[in-house]
C-alpha cells in the first residue's frame, strides 16, 4: 500500500504546483505578443482620439487606474456597473467624479473584434493610463500585462481611498498597505499634475478653517483669495473648481513647484511640504523633472503590480462580469 500511495502523490503535488504557479504568474510586457499583437496600437488610437475631443480624458483615465488598483488590486472592479442588489465602486462617493468609462468600453469593443476573449479590462486601464501620461508630455514605459478581471465591486470599499483631507501619516499608512513606500506615495501624488478638482474637495480650507485662521495658513494668500472667488460660500457653482497645477494639460513637475509656493489645492497635497519625511522628495522633484519622470515610471509599475483576483476572468463586457 505504501509504494502505491507514494506513486499516486507525485501527480497531485505536480498539479498543485502548476495551479499555484499559474495563480501567482508574473505580469509580462510581452503577454499579448502572440495572441493580440495589435493591442497597444488599438488602445493608443482610441485614447488619443477621445482625448482630442475631450481634454478631461487624460486626468480621468489616470485617476481611474489609481482608484482601481487601490481597492482590490488592479482588476477593473471600478468598471463594473451597479445592480439592483449591489452598489459598485464607481458609485461610491470618492468615485462619483471618475468619468470617461466610455473610452475603455470603446477600446474593449475594438479588441473583441481583433482578438476575442483575450485582453482583460484591467490591462486596458493600465495601458490607457500609460498612454495618457505619455501623450501629455510625460514618460513612456512598457506596461506589464496579464491581469485578470475581478467579479466583485462594492461601493463601501471606496472608503479606503486616500482623501484630499488626509495628512502625511495617513497617506503613508494607506500606501504602505498596498506595498508602496513613502517615495512612491509622493511620486504618485505627482499624477495631480493632470487634473481638476471641484470646490467641494478643498473649500473647507478657504472658509472658517479654524478658530485662529479663516483660511488654511499653509496656503499662499493671493492663491487662496483667488480660490475663494471661484468657490464663494455658501452658494458656489457645483461645476466650479480649480486645476491642480498651472500647466494642467501637461504632464510635468509643476505640481511640486506649486506645493513649494503654497499653492497646493488639496490639503493632502500641501501637507507633503510640511513633513520632513516627504518635503525632501517634493524639493527634489521640483528641481529635477527627469528624476520625477524616472521615479514616476517605477512607481506606476509598482502600483500596477498590486494584484487583483487570482481567480479572475477576461470580461467580454467591462461593465458586467461574465
PDB file of C-alpha atoms in Angstrom:
ATOM      1  CA  UNK A   1       0.000   0.000   0.000  1.00  0.00           C
ATOM      2  CA  UNK A   2       2.812   2.440   0.860  1.00  0.00           C
ATOM      3  CA  UNK A   3       4.540   2.288  -2.578  1.00  0.00           C
ATOM      4  CA  UNK A   4       1.171   2.810  -4.288  1.00  0.00           C
ATOM      5  CA  UNK A   5       0.382   5.851  -2.132  1.00  0.00           C
ATOM      6  CA  UNK A   6       3.804   7.313  -2.843  1.00  0.00           C
ATOM      7  CA  UNK A   7       3.359   6.701  -6.557  1.00  0.00           C
ATOM      8  CA  UNK A   8      -0.007   8.492  -6.633  1.00  0.00           C
ATOM      9  CA  UNK A   9       1.082  11.530  -4.632  1.00  0.00           C
ATOM     10  CA  UNK A  10       3.521  12.876  -7.244  1.00  0.00           C
ATOM     11  CA  UNK A  11       0.863  13.791  -9.829  1.00  0.00           C
ATOM     12  CA  UNK A  12      -1.093  15.534  -7.079  1.00  0.00           C
ATOM     13  CA  UNK A  13       1.954  17.546  -5.982  1.00  0.00           C
ATOM     14  CA  UNK A  14       2.688  18.468  -9.609  1.00  0.00           C
ATOM     15  CA  UNK A  15      -0.922  19.559 -10.153  1.00  0.00           C
ATOM     16  CA  UNK A  16      -0.888  21.726  -7.032  1.00  0.00           C
ATOM     17  CA  UNK A  17       2.435  23.273  -8.080  1.00  0.00           C
ATOM     18  CA  UNK A  18       1.041  24.043 -11.520  1.00  0.00           C
ATOM     19  CA  UNK A  19      -2.104  25.666 -10.103  1.00  0.00           C
ATOM     20  CA  UNK A  20      -0.077  27.712  -7.625  1.00  0.00           C
ATOM     21  CA  UNK A  21       2.390  28.806 -10.318  1.00  0.00           C
ATOM     22  CA  UNK A  22      -0.403  29.929 -12.635  1.00  0.00           C
ATOM     23  CA  UNK A  23      -2.244  31.809  -9.902  1.00  0.00           C
ATOM     24  CA  UNK A  24       0.926  33.701  -8.987  1.00  0.00           C
ATOM     25  CA  UNK A  25       2.126  34.196 -12.575  1.00  0.00           C
ATOM     26  CA  UNK A  26       4.219  37.318 -13.028  1.00  0.00           C
ATOM     27  CA  UNK A  27       2.974  40.110 -15.243  1.00  0.00           C
ATOM     28  CA  UNK A  28       4.826  40.305 -18.541  1.00  0.00           C
ATOM     29  CA  UNK A  29       5.396  43.142 -21.018  1.00  0.00           C
ATOM     30  CA  UNK A  30       5.099  40.601 -23.868  1.00  0.00           C
ATOM     31  CA  UNK A  31       1.994  38.826 -22.585  1.00  0.00           C
ATOM     32  CA  UNK A  32      -0.080  39.536 -25.724  1.00  0.00           C
ATOM     33  CA  UNK A  33       2.690  39.442 -28.330  1.00  0.00           C
ATOM     34  CA  UNK A  34       1.328  36.273 -29.923  1.00  0.00           C
ATOM     35  CA  UNK A  35      -2.372  36.440 -29.029  1.00  0.00           C
ATOM     36  CA  UNK A  36      -3.075  40.135 -29.749  1.00  0.00           C
ATOM     37  CA  UNK A  37      -0.076  41.908 -31.286  1.00  0.00           C
ATOM     38  CA  UNK A  38      -2.164  44.948 -32.318  1.00  0.00           C
ATOM     39  CA  UNK A  39      -3.267  45.579 -28.726  1.00  0.00           C
ATOM     40  CA  UNK A  40      -1.150  48.662 -27.981  1.00  0.00           C
ATOM     41  CA  UNK A  41      -1.983  50.353 -31.285  1.00  0.00           C
ATOM     42  CA  UNK A  42      -5.732  49.878 -30.845  1.00  0.00           C
ATOM     43  CA  UNK A  43      -5.743  51.244 -27.295  1.00  0.00           C
ATOM     44  CA  UNK A  44      -3.425  54.161 -28.090  1.00  0.00           C
ATOM     45  CA  UNK A  45      -5.510  55.300 -31.070  1.00  0.00           C
ATOM     46  CA  UNK A  46      -8.723  55.048 -29.048  1.00  0.00           C
ATOM     47  CA  UNK A  47      -7.351  57.052 -26.133  1.00  0.00           C
ATOM     48  CA  UNK A  48      -5.749  59.676 -28.361  1.00  0.00           C
ATOM     49  CA  UNK A  49      -8.948  60.203 -30.348  1.00  0.00           C
ATOM     50  CA  UNK A  50     -11.033  60.539 -27.183  1.00  0.00           C
ATOM     51  CA  UNK A  51      -8.540  62.998 -25.688  1.00  0.00           C
ATOM     52  CA  UNK A  52      -8.691  65.200 -28.780  1.00  0.00           C
ATOM     53  CA  UNK A  53     -12.453  65.536 -28.348  1.00  0.00           C
ATOM     54  CA  UNK A  54     -12.396  65.863 -24.552  1.00  0.00           C
ATOM     55  CA  UNK A  55      -9.325  67.281 -22.722  1.00  0.00           C
ATOM     56  CA  UNK A  56     -10.655  65.834 -19.454  1.00  0.00           C
ATOM     57  CA  UNK A  57      -9.967  62.278 -20.626  1.00  0.00           C
ATOM     58  CA  UNK A  58      -6.249  62.070 -19.629  1.00  0.00           C
ATOM     59  CA  UNK A  59      -6.660  63.024 -15.950  1.00  0.00           C
ATOM     60  CA  UNK A  60      -9.789  60.899 -15.668  1.00  0.00           C
ATOM     61  CA  UNK A  61      -8.112  57.787 -17.076  1.00  0.00           C
ATOM     62  CA  UNK A  62      -5.065  58.247 -14.847  1.00  0.00           C
ATOM     63  CA  UNK A  63      -7.300  58.645 -11.803  1.00  0.00           C
ATOM     64  CA  UNK A  64      -9.341  55.613 -12.878  1.00  0.00           C
ATOM     65  CA  UNK A  65      -6.192  53.445 -12.846  1.00  0.00           C
ATOM     66  CA  UNK A  66      -5.194  54.646  -9.390  1.00  0.00           C
ATOM     67  CA  UNK A  67      -8.670  54.203  -7.912  1.00  0.00           C
ATOM     68  CA  UNK A  68      -8.995  50.749  -9.449  1.00  0.00           C
ATOM     69  CA  UNK A  69      -5.676  49.423  -8.171  1.00  0.00           C
ATOM     70  CA  UNK A  70      -6.141  50.880  -4.694  1.00  0.00           C
ATOM     71  CA  UNK A  71      -9.297  48.936  -3.823  1.00  0.00           C
ATOM     72  CA  UNK A  72      -8.959  45.264  -4.794  1.00  0.00           C
ATOM     73  CA  UNK A  73      -5.772  45.466  -6.764  1.00  0.00           C
ATOM     74  CA  UNK A  74      -5.681  46.204 -10.490  1.00  0.00           C
ATOM     75  CA  UNK A  75      -8.682  44.105 -11.511  1.00  0.00           C
ATOM     76  CA  UNK A  76     -11.003  46.567 -13.300  1.00  0.00           C
ATOM     77  CA  UNK A  77     -13.522  46.353 -10.445  1.00  0.00           C
ATOM     78  CA  UNK A  78     -14.041  50.105 -10.896  1.00  0.00           C
ATOM     79  CA  UNK A  79     -15.627  49.403 -14.298  1.00  0.00           C
ATOM     80  CA  UNK A  80     -18.407  47.105 -13.061  1.00  0.00           C
ATOM     81  CA  UNK A  81     -21.859  48.679 -13.051  1.00  0.00           C
ATOM     82  CA  UNK A  82     -24.104  48.674 -10.006  1.00  0.00           C
ATOM     83  CA  UNK A  83     -27.011  46.215  -9.956  1.00  0.00           C
ATOM     84  CA  UNK A  84     -30.336  46.047  -8.161  1.00  0.00           C
ATOM     85  CA  UNK A  85     -28.653  44.179  -5.306  1.00  0.00           C
ATOM     86  CA  UNK A  86     -25.199  45.776  -5.246  1.00  0.00           C
ATOM     87  CA  UNK A  87     -23.803  49.300  -5.401  1.00  0.00           C
ATOM     88  CA  UNK A  88     -20.485  49.122  -7.240  1.00  0.00           C
ATOM     89  CA  UNK A  89     -17.232  51.048  -6.689  1.00  0.00           C
ATOM     90  CA  UNK A  90     -17.918  53.559  -9.468  1.00  0.00           C
ATOM     91  CA  UNK A  91     -20.932  54.768  -7.488  1.00  0.00           C
ATOM     92  CA  UNK A  92     -19.043  55.169  -4.206  1.00  0.00           C
ATOM     93  CA  UNK A  93     -18.673  58.835  -3.073  1.00  0.00           C
ATOM     94  CA  UNK A  94     -14.932  59.195  -3.950  1.00  0.00           C
ATOM     95  CA  UNK A  95     -15.574  57.828  -7.457  1.00  0.00           C
ATOM     96  CA  UNK A  96     -18.587  59.915  -8.437  1.00  0.00           C
ATOM     97  CA  UNK A  97     -16.273  62.259 -10.334  1.00  0.00           C
ATOM     98  CA  UNK A  98     -14.395  59.435 -12.099  1.00  0.00           C
ATOM     99  CA  UNK A  99     -15.616  59.539 -15.681  1.00  0.00           C
ATOM    100  CA  UNK A 100     -14.655  58.582 -19.254  1.00  0.00           C
ATOM    101  CA  UNK A 101     -15.524  54.901 -18.803  1.00  0.00           C
ATOM    102  CA  UNK A 102     -16.709  55.022 -22.416  1.00  0.00           C
ATOM    103  CA  UNK A 103     -13.083  55.201 -23.569  1.00  0.00           C
ATOM    104  CA  UNK A 104     -12.322  51.814 -22.011  1.00  0.00           C
ATOM    105  CA  UNK A 105     -15.603  50.436 -23.409  1.00  0.00           C
ATOM    106  CA  UNK A 106     -14.653  51.561 -26.916  1.00  0.00           C
ATOM    107  CA  UNK A 107     -11.169  50.062 -26.714  1.00  0.00           C
ATOM    108  CA  UNK A 108     -12.634  46.799 -25.404  1.00  0.00           C
ATOM    109  CA  UNK A 109     -15.151  46.594 -28.253  1.00  0.00           C
ATOM    110  CA  UNK A 110     -12.384  47.036 -30.825  1.00  0.00           C
ATOM    111  CA  UNK A 111     -10.206  44.450 -29.113  1.00  0.00           C
ATOM    112  CA  UNK A 112     -13.046  41.924 -29.013  1.00  0.00           C
ATOM    113  CA  UNK A 113     -13.265  42.226 -32.788  1.00  0.00           C
ATOM    114  CA  UNK A 114      -9.491  41.963 -33.287  1.00  0.00           C
ATOM    115  CA  UNK A 115      -8.729  39.251 -30.719  1.00  0.00           C
ATOM    116  CA  UNK A 116     -11.866  37.915 -28.982  1.00  0.00           C
ATOM    117  CA  UNK A 117     -11.860  36.835 -25.321  1.00  0.00           C
ATOM    118  CA  UNK A 118      -8.182  37.689 -24.940  1.00  0.00           C
ATOM    119  CA  UNK A 119      -7.467  41.111 -23.400  1.00  0.00           C
ATOM    120  CA  UNK A 120      -8.578  41.885 -19.845  1.00  0.00           C
ATOM    121  CA  UNK A 121     -10.273  45.169 -18.989  1.00  0.00           C
ATOM    122  CA  UNK A 122      -7.703  45.611 -16.210  1.00  0.00           C
ATOM    123  CA  UNK A 123      -4.877  45.585 -18.755  1.00  0.00           C
ATOM    124  CA  UNK A 124      -6.756  48.084 -20.924  1.00  0.00           C
ATOM    125  CA  UNK A 125      -6.917  50.525 -17.991  1.00  0.00           C
ATOM    126  CA  UNK A 126      -3.197  50.069 -17.229  1.00  0.00           C
ATOM    127  CA  UNK A 127      -2.143  50.643 -20.839  1.00  0.00           C
ATOM    128  CA  UNK A 128      -4.518  53.606 -21.213  1.00  0.00           C
ATOM    129  CA  UNK A 129      -3.050  55.224 -18.088  1.00  0.00           C
ATOM    130  CA  UNK A 130       0.447  54.976 -19.568  1.00  0.00           C
ATOM    131  CA  UNK A 131      -0.800  56.388 -22.864  1.00  0.00           C
ATOM    132  CA  UNK A 132      -2.464  59.467 -21.338  1.00  0.00           C
ATOM    133  CA  UNK A 133       0.721  60.261 -19.411  1.00  0.00           C
ATOM    134  CA  UNK A 134       2.922  59.878 -22.487  1.00  0.00           C
ATOM    135  CA  UNK A 135       0.634  61.861 -24.820  1.00  0.00           C
ATOM    136  CA  UNK A 136       0.550  64.682 -22.240  1.00  0.00           C
ATOM    137  CA  UNK A 137       4.328  65.069 -22.311  1.00  0.00           C
ATOM    138  CA  UNK A 138       5.225  62.602 -19.574  1.00  0.00           C
ATOM    139  CA  UNK A 139       7.337  59.436 -19.639  1.00  0.00           C
ATOM    140  CA  UNK A 140       6.609  56.266 -21.611  1.00  0.00           C
ATOM    141  CA  UNK A 141       7.138  52.804 -20.170  1.00  0.00           C
ATOM    142  CA  UNK A 142       6.460  49.209 -21.150  1.00  0.00           C
ATOM    143  CA  UNK A 143       3.313  48.192 -19.293  1.00  0.00           C
ATOM    144  CA  UNK A 144       3.434  44.758 -17.694  1.00  0.00           C
ATOM    145  CA  UNK A 145       0.360  42.745 -18.693  1.00  0.00           C
ATOM    146  CA  UNK A 146      -1.538  39.607 -17.798  1.00  0.00           C
ATOM    147  CA  UNK A 147      -4.001  40.931 -15.216  1.00  0.00           C
ATOM    148  CA  UNK A 148      -7.362  39.261 -14.710  1.00  0.00           C
ATOM    149  CA  UNK A 149     -10.695  40.992 -14.239  1.00  0.00           C
ATOM    150  CA  UNK A 150     -12.386  40.653 -10.868  1.00  0.00           C
ATOM    151  CA  UNK A 151     -16.046  39.778 -10.381  1.00  0.00           C
ATOM    152  CA  UNK A 152     -16.668  41.771  -7.208  1.00  0.00           C
ATOM    153  CA  UNK A 153     -17.128  45.535  -6.769  1.00  0.00           C
ATOM    154  CA  UNK A 154     -18.532  47.277  -3.679  1.00  0.00           C
ATOM    155  CA  UNK A 155     -19.068  50.999  -3.210  1.00  0.00           C
ATOM    156  CA  UNK A 156     -18.412  50.616   0.527  1.00  0.00           C
ATOM    157  CA  UNK A 157     -14.783  49.688  -0.233  1.00  0.00           C
ATOM    158  CA  UNK A 158     -14.073  53.151  -1.630  1.00  0.00           C
ATOM    159  CA  UNK A 159     -13.802  54.443   1.935  1.00  0.00           C
ATOM    160  CA  UNK A 160     -10.259  53.044   1.741  1.00  0.00           C
ATOM    161  CA  UNK A 161      -9.193  55.558  -0.919  1.00  0.00           C
ATOM    162  CA  UNK A 162      -6.949  58.388   0.358  1.00  0.00           C
ATOM    163  CA  UNK A 163      -8.987  61.526   0.978  1.00  0.00           C
ATOM    164  CA  UNK A 164      -7.997  65.054  -0.119  1.00  0.00           C
ATOM    165  CA  UNK A 165      -8.009  65.929   3.607  1.00  0.00           C
ATOM    166  CA  UNK A 166      -5.515  63.185   4.603  1.00  0.00           C
ATOM    167  CA  UNK A 167      -2.347  64.085   6.495  1.00  0.00           C
ATOM    168  CA  UNK A 168       1.063  62.614   5.687  1.00  0.00           C
ATOM    169  CA  UNK A 169       0.877  59.834   8.288  1.00  0.00           C
ATOM    170  CA  UNK A 170      -2.490  58.721   6.941  1.00  0.00           C
ATOM    171  CA  UNK A 171      -1.185  58.781   3.386  1.00  0.00           C
ATOM    172  CA  UNK A 172       1.930  56.795   4.282  1.00  0.00           C
ATOM    173  CA  UNK A 173      -0.158  54.166   6.053  1.00  0.00           C
ATOM    174  CA  UNK A 174      -2.638  53.895   3.191  1.00  0.00           C
ATOM    175  CA  UNK A 175       0.076  53.414   0.564  1.00  0.00           C
ATOM    176  CA  UNK A 176       2.042  51.007   2.764  1.00  0.00           C
ATOM    177  CA  UNK A 177      -0.965  48.660   2.844  1.00  0.00           C
ATOM    178  CA  UNK A 178      -0.517  48.337  -0.927  1.00  0.00           C
ATOM    179  CA  UNK A 179       3.219  47.688  -0.660  1.00  0.00           C
ATOM    180  CA  UNK A 180       4.107  51.226  -1.685  1.00  0.00           C
ATOM    181  CA  UNK A 181       6.788  53.332   0.014  1.00  0.00           C
ATOM    182  CA  UNK A 182       6.826  56.961   1.138  1.00  0.00           C
ATOM    183  CA  UNK A 183       8.662  57.867  -2.065  1.00  0.00           C
ATOM    184  CA  UNK A 184       6.059  56.011  -4.144  1.00  0.00           C
ATOM    185  CA  UNK A 185       3.348  57.999  -2.386  1.00  0.00           C
ATOM    186  CA  UNK A 186       4.920  61.377  -3.104  1.00  0.00           C
ATOM    187  CA  UNK A 187       5.741  60.302  -6.653  1.00  0.00           C
ATOM    188  CA  UNK A 188       2.262  59.040  -7.494  1.00  0.00           C
ATOM    189  CA  UNK A 189       0.754  62.181  -5.971  1.00  0.00           C
ATOM    190  CA  UNK A 190       2.511  63.916  -8.862  1.00  0.00           C
ATOM    191  CA  UNK A 191      -0.206  62.471 -11.085  1.00  0.00           C
ATOM    192  CA  UNK A 192      -2.170  65.508  -9.908  1.00  0.00           C
ATOM    193  CA  UNK A 193      -0.172  67.474 -12.463  1.00  0.00           C
ATOM    194  CA  UNK A 194      -3.036  66.395 -14.741  1.00  0.00           C
ATOM    195  CA  UNK A 195      -6.331  67.232 -13.188  1.00  0.00           C
ATOM    196  CA  UNK A 196      -9.095  69.422 -11.919  1.00  0.00           C
ATOM    197  CA  UNK A 197     -10.925  69.491  -8.598  1.00  0.00           C
ATOM    198  CA  UNK A 198     -14.376  70.750  -7.748  1.00  0.00           C
ATOM    199  CA  UNK A 199     -14.736  73.212  -4.891  1.00  0.00           C
ATOM    200  CA  UNK A 200     -16.249  70.596  -2.586  1.00  0.00           C
ATOM    201  CA  UNK A 201     -12.866  68.874  -2.210  1.00  0.00           C
ATOM    202  CA  UNK A 202     -10.996  71.927  -0.906  1.00  0.00           C
ATOM    203  CA  UNK A 203     -13.448  74.683   0.067  1.00  0.00           C
ATOM    204  CA  UNK A 204     -13.062  73.829   3.777  1.00  0.00           C
ATOM    205  CA  UNK A 205      -9.549  75.324   3.516  1.00  0.00           C
ATOM    206  CA  UNK A 206     -10.983  78.663   2.365  1.00  0.00           C
ATOM    207  CA  UNK A 207     -13.704  79.474   4.896  1.00  0.00           C
ATOM    208  CA  UNK A 208     -13.696  79.206   8.719  1.00  0.00           C
ATOM    209  CA  UNK A 209     -10.657  76.947   8.605  1.00  0.00           C
ATOM    210  CA  UNK A 210     -10.035  77.101  12.365  1.00  0.00           C
ATOM    211  CA  UNK A 211     -10.642  79.265  15.420  1.00  0.00           C
ATOM    212  CA  UNK A 212      -7.455  81.193  14.638  1.00  0.00           C
ATOM    213  CA  UNK A 213      -7.487  81.209  10.843  1.00  0.00           C
ATOM    214  CA  UNK A 214     -10.256  81.815   8.345  1.00  0.00           C
ATOM    215  CA  UNK A 215      -8.022  80.414   5.575  1.00  0.00           C
ATOM    216  CA  UNK A 216      -5.585  77.491   5.843  1.00  0.00           C
ATOM    217  CA  UNK A 217      -2.355  79.305   6.821  1.00  0.00           C
ATOM    218  CA  UNK A 218      -0.284  76.959   4.673  1.00  0.00           C
ATOM    219  CA  UNK A 219      -1.832  78.483   1.551  1.00  0.00           C
ATOM    220  CA  UNK A 220      -0.364  81.301  -0.464  1.00  0.00           C
ATOM    221  CA  UNK A 221      -2.650  84.226   0.433  1.00  0.00           C
ATOM    222  CA  UNK A 222      -3.171  85.508  -3.098  1.00  0.00           C
ATOM    223  CA  UNK A 223      -3.870  81.980  -4.329  1.00  0.00           C
ATOM    224  CA  UNK A 224      -6.368  81.378  -1.508  1.00  0.00           C
ATOM    225  CA  UNK A 225      -8.245  84.600  -2.223  1.00  0.00           C
ATOM    226  CA  UNK A 226      -8.464  83.670  -5.897  1.00  0.00           C
ATOM    227  CA  UNK A 227      -9.937  80.281  -4.948  1.00  0.00           C
ATOM    228  CA  UNK A 228     -12.457  81.990  -2.668  1.00  0.00           C
ATOM    229  CA  UNK A 229     -13.735  83.954  -5.651  1.00  0.00           C
ATOM    230  CA  UNK A 230     -14.221  80.698  -7.550  1.00  0.00           C
ATOM    231  CA  UNK A 231     -15.812  78.954  -4.586  1.00  0.00           C
ATOM    232  CA  UNK A 232     -17.817  81.568  -2.646  1.00  0.00           C
ATOM    233  CA  UNK A 233     -19.796  80.424   0.365  1.00  0.00           C
ATOM    234  CA  UNK A 234     -22.492  79.347   0.811  1.00  0.00           C
ATOM    235  CA  UNK A 235     -23.595  79.005  -2.797  1.00  0.00           C
ATOM    236  CA  UNK A 236     -20.951  78.131  -5.356  1.00  0.00           C
ATOM    237  CA  UNK A 237     -21.433  76.603  -8.768  1.00  0.00           C
ATOM    238  CA  UNK A 238     -21.241  72.818  -8.373  1.00  0.00           C
ATOM    239  CA  UNK A 239     -19.102  72.658 -11.516  1.00  0.00           C
ATOM    240  CA  UNK A 240     -16.680  75.332 -10.279  1.00  0.00           C
ATOM    241  CA  UNK A 241     -13.223  74.397  -9.138  1.00  0.00           C
ATOM    242  CA  UNK A 242      -9.515  74.657  -9.792  1.00  0.00           C
ATOM    243  CA  UNK A 243      -6.856  72.932 -11.880  1.00  0.00           C
ATOM    244  CA  UNK A 244      -4.343  71.122  -9.693  1.00  0.00           C
ATOM    245  CA  UNK A 245      -1.331  72.887 -11.151  1.00  0.00           C
ATOM    246  CA  UNK A 246      -0.675  75.793 -13.516  1.00  0.00           C
ATOM    247  CA  UNK A 247       0.020  73.560 -16.546  1.00  0.00           C
ATOM    248  CA  UNK A 248      -2.925  71.192 -16.058  1.00  0.00           C
ATOM    249  CA  UNK A 249      -2.920  69.663 -19.549  1.00  0.00           C
ATOM    250  CA  UNK A 250       0.819  68.937 -19.496  1.00  0.00           C
ATOM    251  CA  UNK A 251       2.443  66.149 -17.514  1.00  0.00           C
ATOM    252  CA  UNK A 252       5.402  67.864 -15.857  1.00  0.00           C
ATOM    253  CA  UNK A 253       6.859  68.676 -12.419  1.00  0.00           C
ATOM    254  CA  UNK A 254       4.931  71.936 -11.973  1.00  0.00           C
ATOM    255  CA  UNK A 255       2.761  70.280  -9.304  1.00  0.00           C
ATOM    256  CA  UNK A 256       5.766  70.112  -6.953  1.00  0.00           C
ATOM    257  CA  UNK A 257       6.753  73.706  -7.669  1.00  0.00           C
ATOM    258  CA  UNK A 258       3.222  74.769  -6.793  1.00  0.00           C
ATOM    259  CA  UNK A 259       3.391  72.922  -3.471  1.00  0.00           C
ATOM    260  CA  UNK A 260       6.605  74.734  -2.501  1.00  0.00           C
ATOM    261  CA  UNK A 261       4.879  78.023  -3.342  1.00  0.00           C
ATOM    262  CA  UNK A 262       1.938  77.222  -1.039  1.00  0.00           C
ATOM    263  CA  UNK A 263      -0.388  76.614  -3.979  1.00  0.00           C
ATOM    264  CA  UNK A 264      -1.401  73.018  -3.370  1.00  0.00           C
ATOM    265  CA  UNK A 265      -5.148  72.695  -3.930  1.00  0.00           C
ATOM    266  CA  UNK A 266      -5.760  69.710  -1.676  1.00  0.00           C
ATOM    267  CA  UNK A 267      -4.831  69.712   1.993  1.00  0.00           C
ATOM    268  CA  UNK A 268      -3.290  66.273   1.441  1.00  0.00           C
ATOM    269  CA  UNK A 269      -1.032  67.664  -1.301  1.00  0.00           C
ATOM    270  CA  UNK A 270       0.093  70.701   0.687  1.00  0.00           C
ATOM    271  CA  UNK A 271       0.856  68.508   3.699  1.00  0.00           C
ATOM    272  CA  UNK A 272       3.706  66.902   1.747  1.00  0.00           C
ATOM    273  CA  UNK A 273       5.709  70.116   2.141  1.00  0.00           C
ATOM    274  CA  UNK A 274       5.251  70.403   5.877  1.00  0.00           C
ATOM    275  CA  UNK A 275       6.554  66.966   6.861  1.00  0.00           C
ATOM    276  CA  UNK A 276      10.260  66.121   6.984  1.00  0.00           C
ATOM    277  CA  UNK A 277       9.569  62.612   5.624  1.00  0.00           C
ATOM    278  CA  UNK A 278       8.220  63.965   2.360  1.00  0.00           C
ATOM    279  CA  UNK A 279       9.460  67.546   1.848  1.00  0.00           C
ATOM    280  CA  UNK A 280      12.881  66.486   0.555  1.00  0.00           C
ATOM    281  CA  UNK A 281      11.226  64.393  -2.167  1.00  0.00           C
ATOM    282  CA  UNK A 282       8.986  67.309  -3.195  1.00  0.00           C
ATOM    283  CA  UNK A 283      12.052  69.556  -3.389  1.00  0.00           C
ATOM    284  CA  UNK A 284      13.997  67.009  -5.446  1.00  0.00           C
ATOM    285  CA  UNK A 285      11.186  66.591  -7.982  1.00  0.00           C
ATOM    286  CA  UNK A 286      10.559  70.345  -8.202  1.00  0.00           C
ATOM    287  CA  UNK A 287      14.218  70.792  -9.081  1.00  0.00           C
ATOM    288  CA  UNK A 288      14.642  67.855 -11.476  1.00  0.00           C
ATOM    289  CA  UNK A 289      11.811  66.866 -13.825  1.00  0.00           C
ATOM    290  CA  UNK A 290      13.772  63.974 -15.328  1.00  0.00           C
ATOM    291  CA  UNK A 291      14.160  62.486 -11.846  1.00  0.00           C
ATOM    292  CA  UNK A 292      10.407  62.776 -11.302  1.00  0.00           C
ATOM    293  CA  UNK A 293       9.725  61.059 -14.633  1.00  0.00           C
ATOM    294  CA  UNK A 294      12.099  58.222 -13.779  1.00  0.00           C
ATOM    295  CA  UNK A 295      10.571  57.669 -10.345  1.00  0.00           C
ATOM    296  CA  UNK A 296       7.010  58.020 -11.666  1.00  0.00           C
ATOM    297  CA  UNK A 297       7.629  55.229 -14.163  1.00  0.00           C
ATOM    298  CA  UNK A 298       8.977  52.963 -11.415  1.00  0.00           C
ATOM    299  CA  UNK A 299       6.104  53.747  -9.045  1.00  0.00           C
ATOM    300  CA  UNK A 300       3.442  53.227 -11.714  1.00  0.00           C
ATOM    301  CA  UNK A 301       4.904  49.793 -12.429  1.00  0.00           C
ATOM    302  CA  UNK A 302       4.747  49.009  -8.703  1.00  0.00           C
ATOM    303  CA  UNK A 303       1.174  50.260  -8.454  1.00  0.00           C
ATOM    304  CA  UNK A 304       0.252  48.171 -11.475  1.00  0.00           C
ATOM    305  CA  UNK A 305       1.608  45.116  -9.687  1.00  0.00           C
ATOM    306  CA  UNK A 306      -0.865  45.445  -6.810  1.00  0.00           C
ATOM    307  CA  UNK A 307      -2.615  42.180  -7.525  1.00  0.00           C
ATOM    308  CA  UNK A 308      -6.305  41.710  -8.041  1.00  0.00           C
ATOM    309  CA  UNK A 309      -8.234  38.460  -8.055  1.00  0.00           C
ATOM    310  CA  UNK A 310      -6.064  35.416  -8.677  1.00  0.00           C
ATOM    311  CA  UNK A 311      -9.157  33.612  -9.964  1.00  0.00           C
ATOM    312  CA  UNK A 312     -10.340  36.372 -12.256  1.00  0.00           C
ATOM    313  CA  UNK A 313     -11.545  36.292 -15.822  1.00  0.00           C
ATOM    314  CA  UNK A 314     -11.352  38.167 -19.103  1.00  0.00           C
ATOM    315  CA  UNK A 315     -14.644  40.049 -19.239  1.00  0.00           C
ATOM    316  CA  UNK A 316     -16.435  40.243 -22.568  1.00  0.00           C
ATOM    317  CA  UNK A 317     -18.058  43.491 -21.430  1.00  0.00           C
ATOM    318  CA  UNK A 318     -16.048  45.598 -18.980  1.00  0.00           C
ATOM    319  CA  UNK A 319     -19.220  46.698 -17.160  1.00  0.00           C
ATOM    320  CA  UNK A 320     -20.552  43.191 -16.419  1.00  0.00           C
ATOM    321  CA  UNK A 321     -18.942  40.050 -15.004  1.00  0.00           C
ATOM    322  CA  UNK A 322     -19.185  37.090 -17.388  1.00  0.00           C
TER     323      UNK A 322
END
